[in-house]
mmCIF file of C-alpha atoms in Angstrom:
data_model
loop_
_atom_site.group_PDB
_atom_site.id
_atom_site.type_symbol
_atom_site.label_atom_id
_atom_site.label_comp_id
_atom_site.label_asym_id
_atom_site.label_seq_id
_atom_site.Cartn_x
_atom_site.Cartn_y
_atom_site.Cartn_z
ATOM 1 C CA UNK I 7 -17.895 16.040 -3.553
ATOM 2 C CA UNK I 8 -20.183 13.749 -1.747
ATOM 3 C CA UNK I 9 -21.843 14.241 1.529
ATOM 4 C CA UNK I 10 -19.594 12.933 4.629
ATOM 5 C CA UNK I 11 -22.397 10.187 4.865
ATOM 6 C CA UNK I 12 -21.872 8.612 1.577
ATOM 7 C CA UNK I 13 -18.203 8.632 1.941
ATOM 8 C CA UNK I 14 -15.133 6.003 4.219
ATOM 9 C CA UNK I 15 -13.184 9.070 4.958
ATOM 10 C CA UNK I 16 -9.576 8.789 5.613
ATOM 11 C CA UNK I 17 -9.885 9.614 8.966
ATOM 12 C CA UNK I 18 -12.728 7.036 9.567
ATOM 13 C CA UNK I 19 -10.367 4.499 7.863
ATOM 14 C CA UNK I 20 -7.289 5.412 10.031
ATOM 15 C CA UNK I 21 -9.689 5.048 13.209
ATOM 16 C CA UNK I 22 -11.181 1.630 12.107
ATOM 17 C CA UNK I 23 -8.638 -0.346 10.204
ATOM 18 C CA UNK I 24 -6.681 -1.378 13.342
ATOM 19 C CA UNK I 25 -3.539 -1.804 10.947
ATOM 20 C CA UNK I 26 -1.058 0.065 13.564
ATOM 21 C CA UNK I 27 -1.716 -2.222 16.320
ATOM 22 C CA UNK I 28 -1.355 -5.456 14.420
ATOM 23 C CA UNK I 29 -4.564 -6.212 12.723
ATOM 24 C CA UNK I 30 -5.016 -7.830 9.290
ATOM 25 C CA UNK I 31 -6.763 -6.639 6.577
ATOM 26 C CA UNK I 32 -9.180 -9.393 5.777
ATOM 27 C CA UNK I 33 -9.751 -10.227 1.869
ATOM 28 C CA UNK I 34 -13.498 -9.330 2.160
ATOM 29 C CA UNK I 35 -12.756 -5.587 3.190
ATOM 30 C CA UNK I 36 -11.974 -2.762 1.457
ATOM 31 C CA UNK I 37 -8.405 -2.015 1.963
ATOM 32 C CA UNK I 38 -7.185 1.642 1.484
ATOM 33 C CA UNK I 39 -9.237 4.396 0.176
ATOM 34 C CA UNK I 40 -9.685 2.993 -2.940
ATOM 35 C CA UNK I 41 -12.277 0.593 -4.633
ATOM 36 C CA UNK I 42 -16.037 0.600 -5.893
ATOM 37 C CA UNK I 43 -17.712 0.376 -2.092
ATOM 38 C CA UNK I 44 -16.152 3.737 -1.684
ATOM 39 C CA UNK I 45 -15.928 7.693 -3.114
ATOM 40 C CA UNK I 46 -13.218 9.345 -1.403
ATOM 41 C CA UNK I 47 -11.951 12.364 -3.245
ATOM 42 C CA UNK I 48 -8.469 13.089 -3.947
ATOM 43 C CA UNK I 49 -7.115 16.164 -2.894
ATOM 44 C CA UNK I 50 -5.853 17.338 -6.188
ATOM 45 C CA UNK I 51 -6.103 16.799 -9.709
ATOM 46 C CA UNK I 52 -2.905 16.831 -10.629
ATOM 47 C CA UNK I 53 -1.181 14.284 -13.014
ATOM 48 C CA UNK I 54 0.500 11.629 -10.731
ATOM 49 C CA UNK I 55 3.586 12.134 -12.811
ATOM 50 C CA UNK I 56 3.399 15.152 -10.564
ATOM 51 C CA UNK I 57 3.654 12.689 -7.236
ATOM 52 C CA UNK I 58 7.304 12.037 -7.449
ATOM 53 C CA UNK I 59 9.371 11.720 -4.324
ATOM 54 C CA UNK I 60 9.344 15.257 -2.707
ATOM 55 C CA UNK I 61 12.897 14.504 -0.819
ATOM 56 C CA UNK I 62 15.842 12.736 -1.756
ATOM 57 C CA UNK I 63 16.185 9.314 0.225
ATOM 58 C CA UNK I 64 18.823 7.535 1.409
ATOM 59 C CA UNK I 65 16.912 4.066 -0.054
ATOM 60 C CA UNK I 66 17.878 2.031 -2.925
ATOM 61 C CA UNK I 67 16.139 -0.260 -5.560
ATOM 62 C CA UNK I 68 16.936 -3.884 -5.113
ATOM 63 C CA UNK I 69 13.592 -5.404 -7.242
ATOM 64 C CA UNK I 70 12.501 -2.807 -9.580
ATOM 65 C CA UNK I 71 15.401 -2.141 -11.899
ATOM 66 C CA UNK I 72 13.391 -0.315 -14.315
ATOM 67 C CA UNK I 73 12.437 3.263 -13.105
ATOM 68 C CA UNK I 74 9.042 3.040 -15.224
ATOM 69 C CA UNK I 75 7.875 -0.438 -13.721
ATOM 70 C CA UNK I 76 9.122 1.586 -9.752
ATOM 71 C CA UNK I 77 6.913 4.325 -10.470
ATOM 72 C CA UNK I 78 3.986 2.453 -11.768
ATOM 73 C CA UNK I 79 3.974 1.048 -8.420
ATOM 74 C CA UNK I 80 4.718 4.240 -6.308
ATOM 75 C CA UNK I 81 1.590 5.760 -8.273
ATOM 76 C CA UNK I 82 -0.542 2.661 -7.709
ATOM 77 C CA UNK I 83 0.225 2.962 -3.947
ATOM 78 C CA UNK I 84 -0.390 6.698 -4.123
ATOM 79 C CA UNK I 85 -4.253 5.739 -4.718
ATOM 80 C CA UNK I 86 -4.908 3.200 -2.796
ATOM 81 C CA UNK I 87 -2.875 5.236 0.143
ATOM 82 C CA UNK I 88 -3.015 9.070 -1.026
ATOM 83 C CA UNK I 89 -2.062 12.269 0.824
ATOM 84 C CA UNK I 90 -4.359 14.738 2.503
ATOM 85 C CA UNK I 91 -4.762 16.740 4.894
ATOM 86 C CA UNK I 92 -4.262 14.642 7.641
ATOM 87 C CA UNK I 93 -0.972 13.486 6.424
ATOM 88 C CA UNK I 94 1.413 12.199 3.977
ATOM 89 C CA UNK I 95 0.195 9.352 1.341
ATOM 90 C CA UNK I 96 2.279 5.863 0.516
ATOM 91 C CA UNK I 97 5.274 8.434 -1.365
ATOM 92 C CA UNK I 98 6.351 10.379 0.766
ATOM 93 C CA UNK I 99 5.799 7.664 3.736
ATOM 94 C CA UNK I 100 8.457 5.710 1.356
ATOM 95 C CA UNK I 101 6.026 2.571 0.903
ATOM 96 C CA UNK I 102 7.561 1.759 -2.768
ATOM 97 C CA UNK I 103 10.820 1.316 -1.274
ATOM 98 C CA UNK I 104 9.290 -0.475 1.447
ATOM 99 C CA UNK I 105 7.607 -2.945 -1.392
ATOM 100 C CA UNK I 106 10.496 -3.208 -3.689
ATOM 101 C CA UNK I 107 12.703 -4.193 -0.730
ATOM 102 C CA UNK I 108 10.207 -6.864 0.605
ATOM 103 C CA UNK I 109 10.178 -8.227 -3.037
ATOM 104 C CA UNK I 110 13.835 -8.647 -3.784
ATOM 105 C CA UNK I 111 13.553 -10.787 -0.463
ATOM 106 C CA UNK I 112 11.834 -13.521 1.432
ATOM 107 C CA UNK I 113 8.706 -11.973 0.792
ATOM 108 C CA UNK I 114 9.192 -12.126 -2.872
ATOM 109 C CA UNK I 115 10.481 -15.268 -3.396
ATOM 110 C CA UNK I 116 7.823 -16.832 -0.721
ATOM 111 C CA UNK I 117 10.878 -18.723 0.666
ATOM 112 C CA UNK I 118 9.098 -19.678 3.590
ATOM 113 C CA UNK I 119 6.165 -21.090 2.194
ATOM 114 C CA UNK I 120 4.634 -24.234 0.764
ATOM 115 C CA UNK I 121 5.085 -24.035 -3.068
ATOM 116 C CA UNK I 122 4.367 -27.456 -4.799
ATOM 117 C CA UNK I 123 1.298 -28.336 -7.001
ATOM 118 C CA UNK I 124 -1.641 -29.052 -7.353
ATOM 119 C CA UNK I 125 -2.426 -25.968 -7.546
ATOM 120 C CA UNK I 126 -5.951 -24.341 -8.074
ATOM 121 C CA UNK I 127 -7.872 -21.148 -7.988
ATOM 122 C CA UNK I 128 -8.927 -21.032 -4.380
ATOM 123 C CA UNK I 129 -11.961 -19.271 -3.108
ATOM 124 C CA UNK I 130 -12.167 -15.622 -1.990
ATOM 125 C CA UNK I 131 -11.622 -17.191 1.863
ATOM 126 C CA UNK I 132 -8.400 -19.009 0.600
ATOM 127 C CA UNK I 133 -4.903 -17.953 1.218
ATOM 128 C CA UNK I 134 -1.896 -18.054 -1.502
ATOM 129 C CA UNK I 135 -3.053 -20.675 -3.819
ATOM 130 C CA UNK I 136 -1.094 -19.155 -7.099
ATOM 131 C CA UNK I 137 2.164 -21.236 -8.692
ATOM 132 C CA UNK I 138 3.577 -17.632 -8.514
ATOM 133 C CA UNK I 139 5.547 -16.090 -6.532
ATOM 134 C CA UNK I 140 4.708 -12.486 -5.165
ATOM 135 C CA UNK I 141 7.968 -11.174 -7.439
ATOM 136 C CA UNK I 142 6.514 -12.792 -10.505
ATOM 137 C CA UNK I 143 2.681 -11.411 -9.961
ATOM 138 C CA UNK I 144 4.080 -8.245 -9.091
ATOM 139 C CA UNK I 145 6.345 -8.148 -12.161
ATOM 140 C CA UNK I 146 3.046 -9.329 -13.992
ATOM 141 C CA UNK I 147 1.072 -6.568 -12.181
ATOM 142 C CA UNK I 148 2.969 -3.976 -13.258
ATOM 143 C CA UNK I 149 2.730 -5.078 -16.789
ATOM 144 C CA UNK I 150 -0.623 -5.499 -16.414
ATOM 145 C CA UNK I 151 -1.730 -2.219 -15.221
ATOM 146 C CA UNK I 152 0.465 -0.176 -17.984
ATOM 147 C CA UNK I 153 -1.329 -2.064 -20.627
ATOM 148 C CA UNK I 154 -4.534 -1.159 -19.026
ATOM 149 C CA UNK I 155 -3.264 1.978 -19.334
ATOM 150 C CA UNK I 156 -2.676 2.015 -22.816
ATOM 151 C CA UNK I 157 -5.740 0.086 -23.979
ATOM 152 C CA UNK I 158 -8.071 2.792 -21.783
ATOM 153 C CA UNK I 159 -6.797 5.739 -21.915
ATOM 154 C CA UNK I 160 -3.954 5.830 -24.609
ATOM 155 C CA UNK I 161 -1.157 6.790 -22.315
ATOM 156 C CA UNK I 162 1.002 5.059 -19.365
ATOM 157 C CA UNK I 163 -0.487 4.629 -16.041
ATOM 158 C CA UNK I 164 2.420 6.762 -14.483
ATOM 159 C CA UNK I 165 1.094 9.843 -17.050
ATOM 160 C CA UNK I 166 -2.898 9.656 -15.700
ATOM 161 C CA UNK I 167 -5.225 11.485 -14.045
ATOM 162 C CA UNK I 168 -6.093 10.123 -10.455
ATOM 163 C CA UNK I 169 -9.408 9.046 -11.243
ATOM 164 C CA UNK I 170 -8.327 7.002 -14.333
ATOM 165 C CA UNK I 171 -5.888 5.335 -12.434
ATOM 166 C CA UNK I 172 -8.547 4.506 -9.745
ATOM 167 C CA UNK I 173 -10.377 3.063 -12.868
ATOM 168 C CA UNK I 174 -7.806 0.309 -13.720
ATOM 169 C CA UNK I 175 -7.362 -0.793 -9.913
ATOM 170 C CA UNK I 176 -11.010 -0.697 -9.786
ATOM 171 C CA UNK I 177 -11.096 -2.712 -12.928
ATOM 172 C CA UNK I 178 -8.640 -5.278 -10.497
ATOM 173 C CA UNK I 179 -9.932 -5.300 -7.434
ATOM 174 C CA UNK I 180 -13.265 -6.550 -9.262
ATOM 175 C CA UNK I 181 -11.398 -9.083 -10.887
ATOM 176 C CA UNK I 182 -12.156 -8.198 -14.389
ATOM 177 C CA UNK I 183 -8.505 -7.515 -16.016
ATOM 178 C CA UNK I 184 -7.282 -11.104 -17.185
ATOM 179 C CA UNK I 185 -4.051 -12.624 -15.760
ATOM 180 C CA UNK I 186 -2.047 -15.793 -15.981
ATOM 181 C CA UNK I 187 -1.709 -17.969 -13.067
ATOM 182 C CA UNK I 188 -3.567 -15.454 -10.806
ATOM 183 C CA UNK I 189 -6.407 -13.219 -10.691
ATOM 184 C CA UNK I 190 -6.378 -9.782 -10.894
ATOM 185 C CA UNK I 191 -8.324 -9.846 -7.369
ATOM 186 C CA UNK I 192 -5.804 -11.293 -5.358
ATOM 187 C CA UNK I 193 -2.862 -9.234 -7.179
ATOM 188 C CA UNK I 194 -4.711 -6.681 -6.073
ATOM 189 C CA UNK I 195 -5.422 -7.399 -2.801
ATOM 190 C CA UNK I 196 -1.064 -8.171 -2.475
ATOM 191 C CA UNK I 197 -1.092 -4.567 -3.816
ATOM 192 C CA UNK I 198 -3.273 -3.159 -1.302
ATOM 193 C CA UNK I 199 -1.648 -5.363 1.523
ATOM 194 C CA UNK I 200 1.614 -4.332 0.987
ATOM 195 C CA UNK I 201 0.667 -1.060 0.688
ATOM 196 C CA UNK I 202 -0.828 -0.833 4.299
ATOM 197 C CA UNK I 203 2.359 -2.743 5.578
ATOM 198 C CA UNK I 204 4.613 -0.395 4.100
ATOM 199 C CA UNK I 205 2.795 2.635 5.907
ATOM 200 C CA UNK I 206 2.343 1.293 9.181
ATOM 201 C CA UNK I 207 5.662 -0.617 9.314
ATOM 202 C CA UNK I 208 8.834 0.043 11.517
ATOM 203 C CA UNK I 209 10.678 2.537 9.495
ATOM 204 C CA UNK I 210 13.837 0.243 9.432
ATOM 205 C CA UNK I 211 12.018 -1.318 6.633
ATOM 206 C CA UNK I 212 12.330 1.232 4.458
ATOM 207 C CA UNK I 213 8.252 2.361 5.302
ATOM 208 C CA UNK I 214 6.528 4.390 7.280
ATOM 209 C CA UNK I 215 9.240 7.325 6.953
ATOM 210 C CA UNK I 216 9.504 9.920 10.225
ATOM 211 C CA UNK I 217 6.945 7.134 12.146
ATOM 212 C CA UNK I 218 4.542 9.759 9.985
ATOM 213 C CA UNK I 219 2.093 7.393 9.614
ATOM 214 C CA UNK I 220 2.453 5.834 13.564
ATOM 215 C CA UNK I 221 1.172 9.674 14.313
ATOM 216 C CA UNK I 222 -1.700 9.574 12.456
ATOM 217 C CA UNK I 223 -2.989 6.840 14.283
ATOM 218 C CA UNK I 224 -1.428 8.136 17.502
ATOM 219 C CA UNK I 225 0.419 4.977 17.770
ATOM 220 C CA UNK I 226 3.211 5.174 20.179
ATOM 221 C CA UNK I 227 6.021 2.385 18.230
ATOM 222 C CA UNK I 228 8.586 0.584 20.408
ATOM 223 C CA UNK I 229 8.416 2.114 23.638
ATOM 224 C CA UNK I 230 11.049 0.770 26.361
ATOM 225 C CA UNK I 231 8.557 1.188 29.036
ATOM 226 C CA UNK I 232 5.314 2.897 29.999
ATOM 227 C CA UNK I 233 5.829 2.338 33.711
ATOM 228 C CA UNK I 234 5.422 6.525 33.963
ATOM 229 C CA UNK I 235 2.152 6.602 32.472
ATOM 230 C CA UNK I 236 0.755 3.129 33.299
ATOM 231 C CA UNK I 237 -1.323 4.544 35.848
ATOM 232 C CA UNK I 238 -2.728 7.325 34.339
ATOM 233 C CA UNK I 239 -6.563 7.161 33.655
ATOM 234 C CA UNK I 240 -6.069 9.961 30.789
ATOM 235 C CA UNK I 241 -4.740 9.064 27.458
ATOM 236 C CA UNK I 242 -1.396 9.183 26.668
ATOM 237 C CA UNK I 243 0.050 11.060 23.294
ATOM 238 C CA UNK I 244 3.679 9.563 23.324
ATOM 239 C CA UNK I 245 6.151 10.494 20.357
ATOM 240 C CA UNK I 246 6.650 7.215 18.798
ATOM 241 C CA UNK I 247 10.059 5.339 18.765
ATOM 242 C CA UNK I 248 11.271 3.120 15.799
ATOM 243 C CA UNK I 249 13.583 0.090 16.589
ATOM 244 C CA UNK I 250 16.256 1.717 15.104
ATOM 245 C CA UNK I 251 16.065 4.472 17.736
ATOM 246 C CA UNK I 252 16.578 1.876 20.621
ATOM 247 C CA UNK I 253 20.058 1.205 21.817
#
């Protein structure tokens, strides 16, 4: 293990990222606690086959179908989002649901957005310039990284170690794993997104279970009022509320 100084800890991240009060991670910046800008050490080295969901869940799969493709994904999120001991990691805060749900929806099918040609690789400052949808790169993405998988290390990406998986997203984030109609880059940097969005959102999205992740940032969720604490000059630890708790 590092020195402290050479590492983004987790805890550095959480305090920096600004992703519970609304910020965006911007394409340029490392998103998670994964990448080649940054060594931050896992805190076991178990098999992810071994990171399955701890607690059955009242959640369904609407996108992926295929328990193999789901947990490809939920181990993917795992490293870019993984538990320690300041809390839970993207599994057990129920980000794969969270992603699977957004995909089988308007998120997936980019309903809402301009779709028509020309289209063209854009430049790292661009927005969504692929002829894809986010359910067909992800669907692609998932293929992807299990063939990655295969070719490097013999096995499926669901059966390695963490710091072979952290490898192949590596190998994406750089943009050096070939894909059609997108880079690996920018499936990567959906990957990442959705990741963070899943964690930090409202938990009636099928994220962010127990507002777990709301408490490691201290973040407070949908408060009625603050009108009892507004003139406080102390800070304020509230218990966060999720809109589903407001009636």
């Amino acid at each position: 293990m590092e020195s402290k100084d050479k590492n983004i800890s987790r805890r550095a991240f959480l305090k920096t990222s600004g992703v519970a009060t609304g910020a965006l991670i911007g394409g340029g910046l490392l998103g998670g606690l994964i990448g080649y800008n940054a060594n931050t050490p896992s805190t076991t080295d178990k098999k992810s086959g071994d990171h399955k969901q701890e607690a059955t869940l009242n959640k369904g799969l609407m996108f992926f179908t295929n328990d193999r493709e789901f947990q490809i994904i939920a181990n993917a999120t795992e490293r870019i989002f993984p538990k320690d001991d300041l809390g839970p990691g993207a599994i057990e805060l129920g980000v794969p649901y969270f992603i699977d749900n957004q995909l089988a929806g308007q998120y997936g099918s980019n309903t809402k957005e301009y779709m028509q040609a020309p289209f063209a690789i854009g430049a790292a400052t661009q927005g969504y310039q692929s002829r894809l949808t986010r359910a067909e790169i992800f669907k692609q993405g998932v293929v992807k990284l299990e063939a990655e998988a295969q070719t490097r290390f013999k096995d499926g990406f669901s059966k390695l170690e963490a710091a072979q998986m952290d490898e192949i997203l590596t190998a994406f984030q750089k943009d050096e794993v070939a894909m059609n109609g997108v880079t690996s880059a920018f499936f990567f940097r959906l990957l990442r997104a959705a990741t963070l969005e899943g964690a930090y959102a409202d938990p009636i999205y099928n994220g962010n279970n127990n507002m777990d992740a709301w408490r490691m940032k201290e973040y407070p969720g949908h408060q009625a009022a603050y009108i009892n604490v507004i003139e406080s000059d102390t800070f304020q630890k509230i218990e966060p509320k999720s809109l589903g708790s407001m009636h």
